[in-house]
Amino acid sequence: MRTRSVIVCLAALLVLSGCGAQVEEAPPESGGAAVTVQNCRAPLTVPGRPARVVTNDTGITEIMFALGLSDRMAGYASYAGKERDIESSPWRADFRRTTSLGDGFTREVIQSADPDFVFAGWNYGFKESTGVTPDWIRTLGATPYQLTEACRQPGTTERGIMPPLDALYSDLANIGDIFGVRDRADALVAAYRAEVAKADETAPPIDRRARVFLFDSADPNPFTSGRYAAPQQIISEAGGANIFADLADSWTSTSWEAAAQRDPQVILIVDYGAGPQNTVDAKIRQLATHPLMSQTEAVREKRFLALPYAALVEGPRNPAAITQVARYLRSKGF
């Protein structure tokens, strides 16, 4: 790892996306000894430094890019409409020079890429219904690495085992160890912690924080963030209060009745381009015409903030998202 990259990252405490984008791409050494890390509270041994990595989802892929590991990528898959995420990404150039495997994270797609390391997560590509599971990845002779935000709680399919930012920092450190770039990971984490602390400095007291509803989509019930998904800490570190922080899950469904009863003062909208029903304008219209949500303070006062999907799932855009949410809340008097 080149010393200059660390200096650039540590200096760019207030421009986190820029820091990630400026990591120099000096190829890491080949081979390497076996490395064991803790992944989803279990030891995971990687036999050598992976050379053909397959990822699923834009946030996960950006973790690799932020660490300067695009040269190790065999390809990435994502969701329909990912173009909006890629266009807003600080790592657009990395996406363009990395093979896109399309919108389906299937067994056939993964096998065709011939990976030795697969980075995904439960509901971020790993699903029993498709047969794409960590155990199946092992049958290919590849190592499965699970996104920590999506680790399953013991004995359940509910996800989340630690605070969301801790999950991000854990994954950066683990991937740094596996690929021999731990100094890059440590530099990023130090910069991210500094940006988060700066946003938190302006946060109001707990009893004066805005009630914030994270709205992803509705089909027909609203999909939102519990306490273990990234928006929980994006909202709380920005000085707001997630109205569904009591749900001990990651991304999860709730009811319109519950959302309206908690009377959000601000609504944070996930912006992704998967069909006309998922545009920001379409979601705002849905909220404004809903008989219950239309009566909430956020809808009456038109307090909507939209951020890209990749900023709101676990990934290196999270700290900058905290800064954006904090600025919005302060601009509205919260």
XYZ file of C-alpha atoms in Angstrom:
334
model
C 0.000 0.000 0.000
C 1.434 3.369 -0.926
C 1.900 5.846 1.916
C 0.495 8.659 -0.221
C -2.934 6.981 -0.318
C -3.144 6.911 3.483
C -2.213 10.587 3.687
C -4.851 11.533 1.114
C -7.554 9.600 2.979
C -6.700 10.980 6.398
C -6.601 14.534 5.032
C -10.028 14.226 3.405
C -12.014 13.870 6.605
C -14.804 16.089 5.335
C -15.050 14.619 1.834
C -15.519 10.924 2.440
C -16.597 9.924 -1.014
C -13.558 11.688 -2.420
C -11.306 9.833 -0.017
C -12.641 6.540 -1.187
C -12.302 7.537 -4.821
C -8.661 8.629 -4.464
C -7.238 5.339 -3.202
C -4.406 4.420 -5.562
C -4.819 1.092 -7.232
C -1.381 -0.437 -6.733
C -1.983 -4.175 -7.150
C -1.647 -6.075 -3.864
C 0.848 -8.901 -3.729
C -0.220 -12.251 -5.109
C -0.617 -15.369 -3.007
C -0.319 -14.736 0.698
C -0.822 -16.917 3.711
C -4.196 -18.086 4.976
C -6.112 -15.459 6.956
C -8.837 -16.098 9.531
C -11.374 -13.392 10.406
C -14.615 -13.309 12.366
C -17.563 -13.108 9.987
C -21.112 -13.276 11.388
C -19.588 -14.243 14.755
C -17.909 -17.321 13.303
C -14.323 -17.887 12.164
C -13.841 -17.688 8.409
C -10.548 -18.881 6.953
C -9.487 -17.648 3.525
C -6.745 -19.921 2.157
C -4.869 -17.210 0.243
C -5.305 -13.764 -1.205
C -8.333 -13.956 -3.538
C -7.800 -13.042 -7.168
C -11.298 -13.501 -8.657
C -13.906 -11.781 -6.519
C -17.616 -11.694 -7.301
C -19.833 -9.243 -5.424
C -23.553 -8.614 -5.330
C -25.128 -5.191 -4.780
C -23.669 -1.731 -5.267
C -22.876 -1.018 -1.618
C -20.905 -4.238 -1.259
C -19.077 -3.629 -4.531
C -18.148 -0.118 -3.386
C -16.501 -1.571 -0.266
C -14.090 -3.350 -2.590
C -13.539 -0.228 -4.668
C -13.032 2.017 -1.628
C -10.206 -0.288 -0.560
C -8.578 -0.061 -3.992
C -9.345 -3.677 -4.909
C -10.974 -3.344 -8.326
C -8.064 -5.296 -9.820
C -9.226 -8.318 -7.805
C -12.771 -8.234 -9.209
C -14.051 -10.927 -11.582
C -17.415 -9.180 -11.756
C -20.347 -7.684 -9.875
C -24.097 -8.207 -9.959
C -26.743 -5.799 -8.746
C -30.427 -4.930 -9.007
C -32.434 -3.617 -11.952
C -32.026 0.145 -12.020
C -28.500 0.159 -10.623
C -27.493 2.739 -13.244
C -28.618 5.555 -10.936
C -26.386 4.253 -8.159
C -23.421 3.905 -10.491
C -23.862 7.369 -11.976
C -23.802 8.949 -8.486
C -20.919 6.767 -7.277
C -17.506 8.203 -6.371
C -16.218 4.961 -7.932
C -17.871 5.319 -11.360
C -14.582 4.601 -13.106
C -14.154 1.358 -11.155
C -17.662 0.231 -12.089
C -16.968 0.959 -15.741
C -13.799 -1.099 -15.858
C -15.246 -4.017 -13.866
C -17.326 -6.707 -15.558
C -21.058 -6.355 -14.926
C -22.723 -9.723 -14.372
C -26.192 -8.257 -14.827
C -29.184 -8.023 -12.519
C -29.492 -11.676 -11.499
C -27.298 -13.193 -8.799
C -27.928 -16.779 -9.855
C -25.936 -19.983 -9.626
C -25.305 -19.884 -13.361
C -24.052 -16.288 -13.282
C -21.750 -16.955 -10.339
C -20.334 -20.165 -11.799
C -19.646 -18.491 -15.142
C -17.454 -15.924 -13.377
C -15.284 -18.680 -11.836
C -14.809 -16.899 -8.480
C -12.508 -17.784 -5.619
C -14.242 -15.327 -3.235
C -17.909 -14.257 -3.179
C -18.972 -11.199 -1.155
C -22.760 -10.985 -0.660
C -25.254 -11.121 2.200
C -28.600 -12.532 3.241
C -31.158 -10.703 1.074
C -28.158 -9.110 -0.658
C -27.849 -12.126 -2.952
C -27.834 -15.052 -0.530
C -31.246 -16.723 -0.458
C -32.374 -20.278 0.164
C -35.065 -19.807 -2.496
C -32.455 -19.399 -5.264
C -30.025 -21.954 -3.895
C -27.337 -19.278 -3.650
C -26.130 -19.739 -0.079
C -22.714 -19.602 1.616
C -22.692 -23.409 1.733
C -23.298 -23.623 -2.016
C -20.511 -21.112 -2.685
C -18.140 -23.461 -0.859
C -19.025 -26.279 -3.255
C -17.430 -24.169 -6.017
C -14.150 -24.084 -4.119
C -14.730 -20.383 -3.348
C -14.879 -18.600 -0.001
C -18.226 -16.933 0.897
C -18.010 -13.677 2.839
C -21.247 -12.352 4.372
C -22.089 -8.651 4.675
C -22.147 -8.023 8.415
C -25.232 -5.779 8.302
C -27.119 -8.817 6.984
C -25.773 -11.482 9.348
C -28.641 -13.545 10.695
C -29.446 -13.530 14.367
C -28.907 -16.999 15.896
C -31.832 -19.341 15.272
C -33.800 -16.870 13.138
C -33.887 -15.279 9.695
C -33.934 -11.792 11.227
C -30.796 -9.887 10.415
C -28.389 -7.709 12.367
C -25.933 -8.558 15.129
C -24.282 -5.197 15.862
C -24.814 -1.445 15.309
C -24.733 -0.643 11.574
C -21.580 1.493 11.553
C -19.765 -1.169 13.564
C -20.822 -3.607 10.834
C -19.289 -1.374 8.161
C -16.062 -0.905 10.108
C -15.872 -4.649 10.788
C -16.217 -5.479 7.093
C -13.613 -2.921 6.068
C -11.151 -4.347 8.595
C -11.869 -7.952 7.591
C -11.581 -7.295 3.855
C -8.444 -5.298 4.571
C -6.925 -8.280 6.386
C -7.980 -10.781 3.729
C -6.484 -8.759 0.876
C -3.434 -7.441 2.678
C -4.583 -3.815 2.668
C -5.422 -3.345 6.344
C -3.628 0.020 6.407
C -6.043 1.293 3.743
C -8.979 0.007 5.760
C -7.747 1.648 8.953
C -7.264 4.965 7.161
C -10.818 4.863 5.806
C -12.316 3.933 9.174
C -10.417 6.769 10.884
C -11.728 9.240 8.322
C -15.269 7.903 8.559
C -15.264 8.135 12.348
C -14.125 11.749 12.088
C -16.929 12.681 9.691
C -19.549 10.957 11.831
C -18.288 12.753 14.948
C -18.455 16.113 13.178
C -22.082 15.558 12.155
C -22.973 14.453 15.672
C -21.547 17.673 17.164
C -24.549 19.653 15.904
C -27.183 17.104 16.944
C -29.946 18.426 19.221
C -30.800 16.835 22.576
C -32.621 13.493 22.414
C -35.992 15.029 23.316
C -35.802 17.527 20.423
C -34.829 15.159 17.644
C -36.959 14.860 14.528
C -38.946 11.656 14.093
C -37.706 10.170 10.810
C -39.368 7.467 8.703
C -37.163 5.595 6.238
C -39.320 4.750 3.230
C -37.899 2.247 0.777
C -41.023 1.027 -1.025
C -44.462 -0.468 -0.456
C -45.863 -3.658 -1.915
C -48.372 -3.196 -0.358
C -46.886 -2.678 3.137
C -44.030 -0.226 3.671
C -40.472 -1.542 3.700
C -38.265 0.304 6.165
C -35.243 0.162 8.459
C -35.165 -1.418 11.882
C -32.331 -0.862 14.346
C -29.747 -2.973 12.509
C -29.938 -1.521 8.983
C -27.626 1.307 7.965
C -30.332 4.045 8.067
C -30.673 3.525 11.835
C -27.293 5.133 12.511
C -27.414 7.400 9.481
C -30.476 8.955 11.103
C -29.344 8.822 14.739
C -25.798 10.131 14.149
C -27.298 12.949 12.068
C -29.415 13.967 15.058
C -32.748 12.360 14.204
C -34.736 9.457 15.634
C -35.699 6.464 13.501
C -39.376 5.815 14.232
C -38.797 2.057 13.874
C -35.655 1.783 15.994
C -37.566 -0.645 18.231
C -37.677 -3.293 15.470
C -34.852 -5.768 16.172
C -34.194 -6.430 12.496
C -32.391 -4.926 9.533
C -34.483 -3.986 6.466
C -37.999 -5.152 7.206
C -41.716 -4.637 6.517
C -44.113 -2.844 8.823
C -47.646 -1.429 8.452
C -48.997 1.898 7.282
C -50.955 2.130 10.507
C -47.784 1.857 12.599
C -45.924 4.386 10.447
C -48.749 6.940 10.603
C -49.291 6.460 14.329
C -45.645 7.413 14.969
C -46.242 10.644 13.019
C -42.881 11.175 11.303
C -41.667 14.748 10.941
C -39.226 13.906 8.127
C -39.302 11.098 5.560
C -36.041 9.751 4.145
C -36.666 8.134 0.753
C -34.507 5.466 -0.882
C -33.844 6.547 -4.468
C -33.388 3.731 -6.959
C -34.551 3.315 -10.510
C -36.243 -0.088 -10.579
C -39.385 0.852 -12.520
C -41.646 3.917 -12.602
C -43.283 3.005 -9.291
C -39.933 3.413 -7.538
C -39.045 6.943 -8.583
C -38.829 9.526 -5.807
C -41.792 11.463 -7.261
C -43.902 8.297 -7.370
C -43.104 7.532 -3.730
C -43.963 11.065 -2.646
C -47.285 10.835 -4.497
C -47.976 7.519 -2.798
C -47.375 9.065 0.612
C -49.361 12.209 -0.183
C -52.429 10.263 -1.327
C -52.369 7.618 1.384
C -55.312 8.229 3.759
C -53.139 7.746 6.873
C -49.723 9.011 5.815
C -51.154 12.168 4.266
C -52.063 13.298 7.788
C -48.525 13.008 9.161
C -46.432 16.104 9.838
C -43.744 15.115 7.331
C -46.209 14.820 4.453
C -48.205 17.937 5.406
C -45.007 20.002 5.590
C -43.441 18.305 2.540
C -40.302 17.308 4.413
C -38.790 14.701 2.112
C -35.127 13.898 1.591
C -34.042 11.350 -1.020
C -30.658 9.626 -1.052
C -29.302 6.971 -3.429
C -29.789 3.326 -2.547
C -26.026 2.806 -2.195
C -25.858 5.574 0.416
C -28.448 3.839 2.610
C -27.336 0.211 2.542
C -24.118 -0.727 4.315
C -21.225 0.741 2.364
C -18.601 3.471 2.206
C -21.157 6.171 1.355
C -22.772 5.906 4.817
C -20.676 8.595 6.585
C -21.307 11.134 3.822
C -25.022 10.250 4.029
C -24.933 11.123 7.737
C -23.522 14.546 6.837
C -26.271 15.085 4.240
C -29.063 14.071 6.613
C -27.623 16.268 9.379
C -27.543 19.283 7.079
C -31.130 18.659 5.998
C -32.380 18.307 9.559
C -30.586 21.486 10.694
C -32.044 23.350 7.687
C -35.526 22.365 8.892
C -34.895 23.488 12.450
C -34.163 20.061 13.939
